[in-house]
Tab-separated table of C-alpha atoms in Angstrom:
chain	number	residue	atom	x	y	z
A	1	MET	CA	-14.331	-0.294	5.873
A	2	THR	CA	-14.476	1.944	2.841
A	3	LYS	CA	-12.256	1.799	0.120
A	4	SER	CA	-10.142	4.932	0.806
A	5	ASN	CA	-6.402	3.509	0.008
A	6	PRO	CA	-6.423	1.517	-3.438
A	7	HIS	CA	-3.140	-0.562	-2.279
A	8	LEU	CA	-5.064	-2.036	0.850
A	9	VAL	CA	-5.571	-5.660	0.973
A	10	VAL	CA	-8.041	-6.922	3.617
A	11	LYS	CA	-8.422	-10.778	4.491
A	12	SER	CA	-10.036	-12.738	6.839
A	13	ASN	CA	-7.792	-14.253	9.179
A	14	ARG	CA	-9.092	-17.900	8.067
A	15	LEU	CA	-8.278	-16.947	4.096
A	16	ILE	CA	-4.810	-15.938	5.077
A	17	ASN	CA	-4.235	-19.407	6.836
A	18	ALA	CA	-6.010	-21.202	4.209
A	19	LYS	CA	-4.347	-24.176	1.891
A	20	LEU	CA	-4.236	-22.814	-1.512
A	21	ASN	CA	-3.514	-26.168	-2.730
A	22	GLY	CA	-0.858	-25.383	-5.930
A	23	LEU	CA	-1.736	-21.800	-6.955
A	24	THR	CA	1.190	-20.340	-8.801
A	25	LEU	CA	3.018	-17.032	-8.250
A	26	SER	CA	1.049	-15.152	-10.885
A	27	GLN	CA	-2.103	-16.696	-9.881
A	28	ILE	CA	-1.897	-15.229	-6.382
A	29	LYS	CA	-0.460	-11.944	-7.318
A	30	LEU	CA	-3.618	-11.485	-9.666
A	31	ILE	CA	-5.969	-12.347	-6.824
A	32	GLU	CA	-4.127	-9.640	-4.469
A	33	VAL	CA	-4.564	-7.235	-7.300
A	34	LEU	CA	-8.436	-8.207	-7.501
A	35	ILE	CA	-8.785	-7.995	-3.484
A	36	ALA	CA	-7.189	-4.575	-3.297
A	37	GLN	CA	-9.595	-3.245	-5.910
A	38	LEU	CA	-12.515	-4.153	-3.657
A	39	ASP	CA	-14.841	-1.795	-1.864
A	40	LYS	CA	-14.821	-3.431	1.518
A	41	SER	CA	-18.099	-1.861	2.627
A	42	GLN	CA	-20.077	-3.372	-0.583
A	43	GLY	CA	-22.789	-5.788	0.050
A	44	GLY	CA	-21.521	-8.589	-2.632
A	45	PHE	CA	-18.988	-8.920	-5.092
A	46	HIS	CA	-18.994	-7.255	-8.498
A	47	ARG	CA	-17.644	-7.402	-11.935
A	48	GLN	CA	-13.904	-6.036	-11.478
A	49	ARG	CA	-11.514	-5.188	-14.265
A	50	VAL	CA	-7.731	-5.632	-14.881
A	51	TYR	CA	-6.078	-4.176	-17.952
A	52	LEU	CA	-3.750	-6.673	-19.377
A	53	ARG	CA	-0.430	-4.453	-19.364
A	54	ASP	CA	-1.362	-3.697	-15.515
A	55	PHE	CA	-1.678	-7.474	-15.087
A	56	ALA	CA	1.671	-8.023	-16.922
A	57	GLU	CA	3.716	-5.287	-14.688
A	58	SER	CA	1.795	-6.708	-11.487
A	59	VAL	CA	2.747	-10.372	-11.666
A	60	GLY	CA	5.970	-9.379	-13.053
A	61	THR	CA	5.817	-11.478	-16.375
A	62	LYS	CA	8.169	-10.236	-19.211
A	63	ASN	CA	5.690	-12.076	-21.594
A	64	LYS	CA	5.011	-9.696	-24.275
A	65	ASN	CA	1.798	-11.519	-25.094
A	66	GLU	CA	-0.210	-10.099	-22.039
A	67	TYR	CA	-3.339	-12.100	-23.297
A	68	GLN	CA	-2.077	-15.442	-23.725
A	69	ARG	CA	-0.322	-14.982	-20.701
A	70	ALA	CA	-3.337	-14.250	-18.855
A	71	ARG	CA	-5.579	-16.997	-20.262
A	72	PHE	CA	-2.525	-19.322	-19.088
A	73	ILE	CA	-2.629	-18.267	-15.560
A	74	THR	CA	-6.534	-17.928	-15.045
A	75	LYS	CA	-7.793	-20.895	-17.201
A	76	SER	CA	-7.254	-23.211	-14.202
A	77	MET	CA	-8.283	-20.975	-11.486
A	78	MET	CA	-11.648	-21.400	-12.770
A	79	LYS	CA	-11.450	-24.711	-11.504
A	80	HIS	CA	-9.336	-24.341	-8.226
A	81	VAL	CA	-10.657	-24.889	-5.103
A	82	ILE	CA	-9.242	-23.840	-1.835
A	83	GLU	CA	-9.333	-25.315	1.705
A	84	ILE	CA	-10.273	-22.859	4.638
A	85	TYR	CA	-10.142	-24.398	8.201
A	86	ASP	CA	-12.285	-23.309	11.124
A	87	ASP	CA	-11.993	-24.563	14.628
A	88	LYS	CA	-15.896	-24.469	15.033
A	89	GLU	CA	-17.211	-24.770	11.611
A	90	GLY	CA	-14.670	-27.296	10.440
A	91	LEU	CA	-13.363	-27.559	6.936
A	92	THR	CA	-14.484	-25.411	3.853
A	93	GLN	CA	-13.769	-26.038	0.215
A	94	VAL	CA	-14.202	-22.978	-1.872
A	95	ASN	CA	-13.886	-21.962	-5.583
A	96	LEU	CA	-12.227	-18.642	-6.067
A	97	PHE	CA	-13.953	-17.306	-9.079
A	98	TYR	CA	-17.547	-17.196	-10.240
A	99	LYS	CA	-16.374	-15.926	-13.553
A	100	ILE	CA	-13.532	-14.747	-15.540
A	101	HIS	CA	-14.316	-13.050	-18.471
A	102	TYR	CA	-12.010	-11.759	-21.886
A	103	PRO	CA	-14.273	-9.123	-23.845
A	104	LYS	CA	-13.535	-9.411	-27.431
A	105	ASP	CA	-11.003	-6.713	-28.665
A	106	LYS	CA	-10.550	-5.150	-25.281
A	107	PRO	CA	-7.170	-4.627	-23.878
A	108	TYR	CA	-8.611	-6.033	-20.241
A	109	ILE	CA	-10.175	-9.050	-18.365
A	110	GLU	CA	-13.280	-9.088	-16.062
A	111	ALA	CA	-13.407	-11.225	-13.082
A	112	ILE	CA	-15.719	-12.145	-10.324
A	113	PHE	CA	-15.156	-13.734	-7.228
A	114	HIS	CA	-17.120	-16.987	-6.097
A	115	PRO	CA	-19.988	-15.570	-3.474
A	116	ASP	CA	-18.699	-18.124	-0.937
A	117	LEU	CA	-15.680	-15.891	-0.540
A	118	LEU	CA	-18.084	-13.074	0.582
A	119	PRO	CA	-17.534	-13.679	4.441
A	120	PHE	CA	-13.659	-13.919	3.979
A	121	LEU	CA	-13.248	-10.798	1.647
A	122	LEU	CA	-16.193	-7.978	2.774
A	123	GLN	CA	-17.871	-6.334	5.534
A	124	LEU	CA	-15.140	-7.766	7.916
A	125	LYS	CA	-15.474	-6.388	11.238
A	126	GLU	CA	-13.057	-8.788	13.446
A	127	GLN	CA	-10.446	-11.313	12.644
A	128	PHE	CA	-9.097	-9.990	9.891
A	129	THR	CA	-5.431	-8.497	8.380
A	130	SER	CA	-4.763	-5.587	6.287
A	131	TYR	CA	-1.593	-4.955	4.590
A	132	ASP	CA	-0.508	-2.478	1.665
A	133	ILE	CA	0.013	-4.631	-1.552
A	134	ARG	CA	3.410	-2.888	-2.402
A	135	ASN	CA	4.613	-5.267	0.360
A	136	THR	CA	3.876	-8.368	-1.578
A	137	LEU	CA	3.755	-7.698	-5.426
A	138	PRO	CA	8.048	-7.164	-5.524
A	139	LEU	CA	8.298	-10.710	-4.065
A	140	SER	CA	9.210	-13.237	-6.428
A	141	SER	CA	8.786	-16.370	-3.875
A	142	LEU	CA	5.107	-17.329	-3.534
A	143	TYR	CA	6.301	-18.851	-0.176
A	144	ALA	CA	7.762	-15.223	0.997
A	145	ILE	CA	4.107	-13.678	0.167
A	146	ARG	CA	2.361	-16.318	2.416
A	147	ILE	CA	4.972	-16.098	5.074
A	148	TYR	CA	4.528	-12.450	5.083
A	149	GLN	CA	0.845	-12.877	5.534
A	150	PHE	CA	1.200	-15.221	8.366
A	151	LEU	CA	3.546	-12.867	9.964
A	152	LYS	CA	1.621	-9.900	9.327
A	153	GLN	CA	-1.371	-11.089	11.189
A	154	TYR	CA	0.668	-11.785	14.290
A	155	LEU	CA	2.767	-8.590	14.131
A	156	PRO	CA	1.020	-6.883	16.955
A	157	ILE	CA	2.051	-9.947	19.229
A	158	GLY	CA	5.641	-10.200	17.725
A	159	GLU	CA	6.035	-13.843	17.483
A	160	ARG	CA	4.301	-16.964	15.708
A	161	ARG	CA	5.155	-20.509	15.979
A	162	PHE	CA	4.131	-23.231	13.624
A	163	SER	CA	5.080	-27.102	13.708
A	164	VAL	CA	7.364	-27.701	10.803
A	165	ASP	CA	4.987	-30.179	9.401
A	166	GLU	CA	1.949	-27.940	9.899
A	167	LEU	CA	4.155	-24.856	8.038
A	168	LYS	CA	5.082	-27.427	5.151
A	169	GLU	CA	1.506	-28.441	4.723
A	170	ILE	CA	-0.316	-25.046	4.262
A	171	LEU	CA	2.320	-24.173	1.742
A	172	GLY	CA	1.914	-27.119	-0.117
A	173	VAL	CA	5.712	-28.427	0.181
A	174	GLU	CA	5.428	-31.435	2.529
A	175	GLN	CA	6.371	-33.402	-0.732
A	176	LYS	CA	8.359	-31.330	-2.461
A	177	TYR	CA	10.961	-30.543	0.609
A	178	LYS	CA	10.742	-33.493	3.163
A	179	GLN	CA	14.048	-32.945	4.579
A	180	TYR	CA	14.194	-29.773	7.052
A	181	TYR	CA	17.677	-28.655	5.457
A	182	ASP	CA	15.925	-28.215	2.102
A	183	PHE	CA	12.850	-26.324	3.514
A	184	LYS	CA	14.742	-24.078	5.449
A	185	LYS	CA	17.081	-23.276	2.236
A	186	ASN	CA	14.614	-22.991	-0.447
A	187	VAL	CA	11.746	-21.466	1.701
A	188	LEU	CA	12.474	-20.008	5.114
A	189	LEU	CA	15.806	-18.460	4.400
A	190	ILE	CA	14.700	-16.865	0.875
A	191	ALA	CA	11.386	-15.599	2.225
A	192	GLN	CA	13.420	-13.972	5.130
A	193	LYS	CA	15.791	-12.396	2.602
A	194	GLU	CA	13.024	-11.119	0.454
A	195	LEU	CA	10.976	-9.694	3.065
A	196	ASN	CA	13.920	-7.851	4.645
A	197	GLU	CA	14.656	-6.286	1.174
A	198	HIS	CA	10.871	-5.457	0.123
A	199	CYS	CA	8.415	-5.513	3.033
A	200	ASP	CA	7.391	-3.354	6.215
A	201	LEU	CA	8.405	-6.304	8.643
A	202	THR	CA	11.060	-8.239	9.092
A	203	PHE	CA	11.602	-11.600	11.123
A	204	GLN	CA	14.147	-14.180	12.373
A	205	PHE	CA	13.506	-17.751	13.413
A	206	LYS	CA	14.253	-20.447	16.030
A	207	GLU	CA	14.323	-23.905	15.412
A	208	ILE	CA	12.924	-25.833	18.229
A	209	LYS	CA	14.128	-29.550	18.065
A	210	LYS	CA	12.995	-32.910	19.601
A	211	GLY	CA	16.050	-35.068	19.766
A	212	ARG	CA	17.890	-34.084	16.799
A	213	ARG	CA	14.797	-33.263	14.622
A	214	VAL	CA	13.493	-29.738	14.358
A	215	GLU	CA	10.002	-29.874	15.279
A	216	PHE	CA	8.528	-26.365	15.424
A	217	VAL	CA	9.614	-22.896	13.683
A	218	LYS	CA	9.236	-19.806	16.093
A	219	PHE	CA	9.315	-16.435	14.121
A	220	ILE	CA	10.301	-13.424	15.925
A	221	ILE	CA	8.650	-10.588	14.193
A	222	LYS	CA	9.829	-6.976	13.907
A	223	PRO	CA	8.145	-3.881	11.926
A	224	LYS	CA	10.436	-1.974	9.598
A	225	ASN	CA	9.897	1.459	8.099
A	226	LYS	CA	10.832	0.377	4.208
A	227	PHE	CA	11.629	4.192	3.699
A	228	VAL	CA	14.217	4.363	5.983
A	229	ASN	CA	17.621	5.343	4.582
A	230	ALA	CA	19.473	1.925	4.166
A	231	SER	CA	22.995	3.672	4.152
A	232	ARG	CA	22.292	5.458	7.768
A	233	LEU	CA	25.333	4.546	9.764
A	234	SER	CA	24.539	2.411	13.066
A	235	SER	CA	26.437	3.921	16.550
A	236	GLU	CA	29.453	1.804	16.154
A	237	GLU	CA	29.580	2.759	12.622
A	238	GLU	CA	29.451	6.352	13.290
A	239	ALA	CA	31.905	6.360	16.253
A	240	THR	CA	34.566	4.703	13.933
A	241	ILE	CA	34.118	7.390	11.300
A	242	VAL	CA	34.048	10.384	13.507
A	243	ASP	CA	37.407	8.904	14.853
A	244	GLU	CA	38.919	8.559	11.500
A	245	LEU	CA	37.745	12.125	10.505
A	246	ILE	CA	39.373	13.688	13.724
A	247	ALA	CA	42.360	11.632	13.312
A	248	MET	CA	42.682	13.552	9.585
A	249	GLY	CA	42.188	16.877	11.259
A	250	ILE	CA	38.536	17.561	11.209
A	251	ALA	CA	36.916	19.063	14.673
A	252	LYS	CA	35.191	16.747	16.868
A	253	LYS	CA	31.656	18.291	16.340
A	254	GLN	CA	32.190	19.012	12.617
A	255	ALA	CA	33.227	15.522	12.358
A	256	THR	CA	29.946	14.091	14.340
A	257	GLU	CA	27.697	16.395	12.039
A	258	TYR	CA	29.297	14.764	9.046
A	259	ALA	CA	28.616	11.440	10.301
A	260	SER	CA	24.877	12.006	10.655
A	261	ARG	CA	24.406	14.114	7.444
A	262	PHE	CA	26.195	11.758	5.104
A	263	ASP	CA	26.173	8.151	4.261
A	264	GLU	CA	29.249	5.972	5.010
A	265	GLN	CA	29.911	4.830	0.998
A	266	PHE	CA	30.582	8.952	0.410
A	267	LEU	CA	32.611	9.569	3.478
A	268	ARG	CA	35.059	6.808	3.196
A	269	GLU	CA	35.400	7.798	-0.503
A	270	ALA	CA	36.407	11.379	0.675
A	271	ILE	CA	38.776	10.068	3.215
A	272	THR	CA	40.613	7.656	1.000
A	273	TYR	CA	40.731	10.272	-2.130
A	274	ALA	CA	41.749	13.065	0.336
A	275	LYS	CA	44.894	10.714	1.863
A	276	GLU	CA	46.117	9.676	-1.419
A	277	ARG	CA	46.392	13.278	-2.584
A	278	TYR	CA	48.165	14.188	0.803
A	279	GLU	CA	50.697	11.184	0.423
A	280	LYS	CA	51.235	12.233	-3.233
A	281	GLY	CA	52.031	15.985	-2.043
A	282	HIS	CA	49.087	17.369	-3.723
A	283	VAL	CA	47.596	18.678	-0.747
A	284	LYS	CA	49.513	20.558	1.948
A	285	ASN	CA	46.483	20.689	5.119
A	286	LEU	CA	44.743	17.337	5.047
A	287	GLY	CA	42.073	18.421	7.185
A	288	ALA	CA	41.037	21.503	5.386
A	289	TYR	CA	41.023	19.644	2.081
A	290	LEU	CA	39.119	16.970	3.447
A	291	ASN	CA	36.528	19.431	5.057
A	292	THR	CA	36.363	21.024	1.341
A	293	LEU	CA	35.475	17.897	-0.400
A	294	ILE	CA	32.608	17.215	2.103
A	295	GLU	CA	30.908	20.626	2.238
A	296	ASN	CA	31.127	20.785	-1.381
A	297	GLU	CA	29.782	17.250	-1.520
A	298	VAL	CA	32.463	16.225	-4.059
A	299	LYS	CA	32.017	12.898	-5.416
A	300	VAL	CA	35.155	11.053	-5.605
A	301	GLU	CA	36.019	7.355	-6.113
A	302	ALA	CA	38.963	5.476	-4.589
A	303	PRO	CA	41.291	4.720	-7.823
A	304	TRP	CA	41.592	1.483	-8.968
A	305	SER	CA	44.272	-0.582	-10.254
A	306	LYS	CA	44.157	-1.490	-13.813
A	307	GLU	CA	43.954	-5.315	-12.846
A	308	GLN	CA	40.710	-4.303	-10.923
A	309	GLU	CA	39.563	-2.341	-13.686
A	310	GLN	CA	39.947	-5.123	-15.967
A	311	GLU	CA	38.291	-7.226	-13.662
A	312	ALA	CA	35.144	-5.145	-13.526
A	313	ASN	CA	34.840	-4.779	-17.191
A	314	ASP	CA	35.149	-8.588	-17.786
A	315	LYS	CA	32.545	-9.118	-14.997
A	316	LYS	CA	30.240	-6.643	-16.906
A	317	LYS	CA	30.615	-8.486	-20.355
A	318	GLN	CA	29.988	-11.786	-18.411
A	319	GLU	CA	26.910	-10.407	-16.830
A	320	ALA	CA	25.563	-8.837	-20.189
A	321	ALA	CA	25.906	-12.487	-22.074
A	322	LEU	CA	24.115	-13.931	-19.304
A	323	LYS	CA	21.529	-11.246	-19.355
A	324	LYS	CA	21.034	-11.615	-23.325
A	325	GLN	CA	21.020	-15.500	-22.646
A	326	ARG	CA	18.102	-15.164	-19.877
A	327	LEU	CA	16.031	-12.810	-22.500
A	328	MET	CA	16.230	-15.150	-25.395
A	329	GLU	CA	15.533	-18.062	-23.056
A	330	GLU	CA	12.483	-16.266	-21.709
A	331	LYS	CA	11.421	-15.195	-25.108
A	332	LEU	CA	11.614	-18.909	-26.295
A	333	ILE	CA	9.686	-20.017	-23.072
A	334	ALA	CA	6.632	-17.664	-23.637
A	335	THR	CA	6.572	-18.867	-27.616
A	336	LEU	CA	6.316	-22.519	-26.240
A	337	GLU	CA	3.825	-21.653	-23.530
A	338	GLN	CA	1.770	-19.703	-26.334
A	339	GLU	CA	2.202	-22.807	-28.972
A	340	TYR	CA	1.143	-25.198	-26.118
A	341	GLN	CA	-1.622	-23.126	-25.337
A	342	GLU	CA	-2.741	-23.335	-29.257
A	343	TYR	CA	-2.356	-27.079	-29.297
A	344	ILE	CA	-4.347	-27.501	-26.335
A	345	GLU	CA	-7.191	-25.602	-27.748
A	346	SER	CA	-7.004	-27.269	-30.947
A	347	GLN	CA	-7.414	-30.509	-28.734
A	348	ILE	CA	-10.671	-29.245	-27.234
A	349	LYS	CA	-12.089	-27.911	-30.376
A	350	GLN	CA	-11.549	-31.281	-32.178
A	351	LEU	CA	-13.324	-33.109	-28.831
A	352	VAL	CA	-15.957	-30.526	-29.315
A	353	ASP	CA	-16.549	-30.841	-32.944
A	354	ASN	CA	-16.408	-34.445	-32.805
A	355	ALA	CA	-18.717	-34.420	-29.567
A	356	SER	CA	-21.342	-37.575	-30.059
A	357	ASN	CA	-24.984	-37.228	-28.555
A	358	ARG	CA	-23.646	-39.388	-26.069
A	359	ASP	CA	-21.504	-36.537	-24.760
A	360	TRP	CA	-24.139	-34.072	-25.132
A	361	GLU	CA	-26.360	-36.267	-22.953
A	362	ASP	CA	-23.821	-36.789	-20.216
A	363	PHE	CA	-23.296	-32.712	-20.266
A	364	TYR	CA	-27.133	-32.501	-19.836
A	365	ASN	CA	-27.230	-34.844	-16.714
A	366	TYR	CA	-24.137	-32.913	-15.364
A	367	VAL	CA	-25.914	-29.405	-15.952
A	368	SER	CA	-28.956	-30.648	-14.426
A	369	LYS	CA	-27.260	-31.449	-11.106
A	370	ASN	CA	-25.102	-28.170	-10.751
A	371	PRO	CA	-27.553	-25.416	-9.972
A	372	MET	CA	-25.078	-22.656	-10.890
A	373	ILE	CA	-24.715	-23.603	-14.586
A	374	LYS	CA	-28.414	-24.887	-14.895
A	375	GLY	CA	-30.386	-21.870	-15.211
A	376	ARG	CA	-27.812	-20.676	-17.926
A	377	VAL	CA	-28.158	-23.498	-20.482
A	378	ILE	CA	-31.257	-25.061	-19.451
A	379	LYS	CA	-34.715	-23.140	-20.263
A	380	ASP	CA	-38.027	-24.851	-20.106
A	381	GLY	CA	-36.566	-28.352	-19.664
A	382	LYS	CA	-34.591	-27.741	-23.179
A	383	MET	CA	-31.100	-27.235	-23.983
A	384	ASP	CA	-30.157	-25.103	-27.444
A	385	ARG	CA	-26.797	-26.563	-28.373
A	386	GLU	CA	-26.291	-23.394	-30.689
A	387	ASP	CA	-26.393	-21.196	-27.683
A	388	ASP	CA	-23.116	-19.379	-26.980
A	389	ASN	CA	-23.644	-19.787	-23.261
A	390	THR	CA	-24.396	-23.779	-24.103
A	391	ILE	CA	-21.085	-23.997	-25.903
A	392	PHE	CA	-18.959	-22.225	-23.405
A	393	TRP	CA	-20.095	-24.633	-20.380
A	394	PHE	CA	-19.927	-27.300	-22.878
A	395	ARG	CA	-16.357	-26.760	-23.876
A	396	ILE	CA	-15.117	-26.522	-20.184
A	397	PHE	CA	-16.795	-29.923	-19.656
A	398	ILE	CA	-15.619	-31.547	-22.678
A	399	SER	CA	-12.117	-30.172	-21.997
A	400	ASP	CA	-11.667	-32.224	-18.746
A	401	ARG	CA	-11.207	-35.293	-20.780
A	402	LEU	CA	-8.094	-34.023	-21.741
A	403	GLN	CA	-7.116	-35.060	-18.229
A	404	HIS	CA	-3.851	-32.898	-18.802
A	405	ASN	CA	-1.602	-31.647	-16.094
A	406	ASP	CA	-0.514	-28.147	-17.192
A	407	GLU	CA	3.103	-28.102	-15.772
A	408	LYS	CA	4.041	-32.021	-16.586
A	409	ASP	CA	2.123	-32.028	-20.000
A	410	PHE	CA	3.708	-28.792	-20.963
A	411	ILE	CA	6.980	-30.359	-20.230
A	412	LYS	CA	6.573	-33.422	-22.352
A	413	TRP	CA	4.781	-31.244	-25.160
A	414	ALA	CA	7.827	-29.291	-25.609
A	415	MET	CA	10.191	-32.378	-25.579
A	416	SER	CA	8.009	-34.351	-27.860
A	417	LYS	CA	6.769	-31.901	-30.276
A	418	LYS	CA	9.527	-28.782	-30.027
A	419	GLY	CA	12.722	-31.130	-28.991
A	420	TYR	CA	13.176	-28.729	-25.860
A	421	GLN	CA	14.168	-30.371	-22.608
A	422	LEU	CA	12.691	-27.936	-19.967
A	423	ARG	CA	12.999	-28.070	-15.875
A	424	LYS	CA	11.008	-26.176	-13.431
A	425	GLU	CA	12.857	-24.290	-10.999
A	426	GLY	CA	10.661	-22.158	-8.871
A	427	GLU	CA	8.014	-20.720	-10.722
A	428	ASN	CA	9.536	-20.620	-14.179
A	429	TYR	CA	10.810	-23.215	-16.637
A	430	LYS	CA	14.684	-23.311	-17.727
A	431	VAL	CA	15.690	-24.856	-21.041
A	432	VAL	CA	18.280	-27.603	-20.135
A	433	ALA	CA	18.766	-29.202	-23.628
A	434	ARG	CA	17.450	-29.371	-27.219
A	435	GLN	CA	18.219	-32.651	-28.497
A	436	ASN	CA	21.809	-33.301	-28.505
A	437	GLN	CA	22.940	-29.650	-27.822
A	438	LEU	CA	23.302	-28.912	-24.113
A	439	PHE	CA	22.028	-25.167	-23.405
């Protein structure tokens, strides 16, 4: 498989079914972008480049500071482990990346996949799944992306069955959505809606019960051409509108042609407008007038009452106000995230600057047992504390002593240092309150 399609993602089925152990939506999308860049015929992983502006567009972030946002997303990925299971080989725990680099004063990042991922991403000849990345990038739910991948794998079969417990475990939501009702509402139904709107397949699902408890979910998978005109009439809708056109004086053959050529909204607006003009005495031959409107593709709209127009204007104002509030909140969250990263960096710098000889001895012992790092840091049995490579790995080693949880600690920091009470909703943070002022 050569890289003839820049949008093509190809993965081993084992990787598709892996436990990702808490990767975020943005992190999953970054991985998708990098996989799509791979030359599937190459023998190993090479340095890949992702421009920060493209990165921001790909993951769907509105944060204007792409550099800080990228660092926030990639930092934990360097230590992240996914779990891949195989019936014959058992469980394999794999790091995602060997290295992620931010060249100084450059508008891009560079990443190299971990060599242990080679059998799951390159030179695949069997048991793999491929799809166009443009199916997954528009999705706003990480569960929708995973379910799309699961179902794409089984599209030729047309169905796939999971036990509810198994599916929750793979998606990492067994604790988050313990009740099936919550799992269905927040995972299955949202994925169904997003796949139907954005992807080249859709699905229905059947709940298989034991007693009163839903034990299994069976997905019925159907391919879907994303580029089919969504306004195309069904056979029943077409028959109905053909009858309406005939009743207004359009010949049956002509009415049938119109129903196949034009979308329903256009035809119904033309019918409504022609009827109104006829009833007010402005038109003598209803059929001929309607025929003229349709043939000339005149864009008309059914008249609204003043009350309806006022209601629509009020709705637009409310939507504009909500949009402004959301943008202000997103800007605030982005600023808080940036300041939090600067705070963490200052904590790490303080640890490094105040490191004792015992800290360096512990680091030396750690490196000695880690062959991936040892050759970079220890040369001829000695470690140069001033070497840039040594300092880089020492920072990672010493930063582990902070033992911080990015999500929980960020929420605590925002409250204690900035006075903002935050709540995590899906992949985003929401401002709940600031001291005594409710938002």
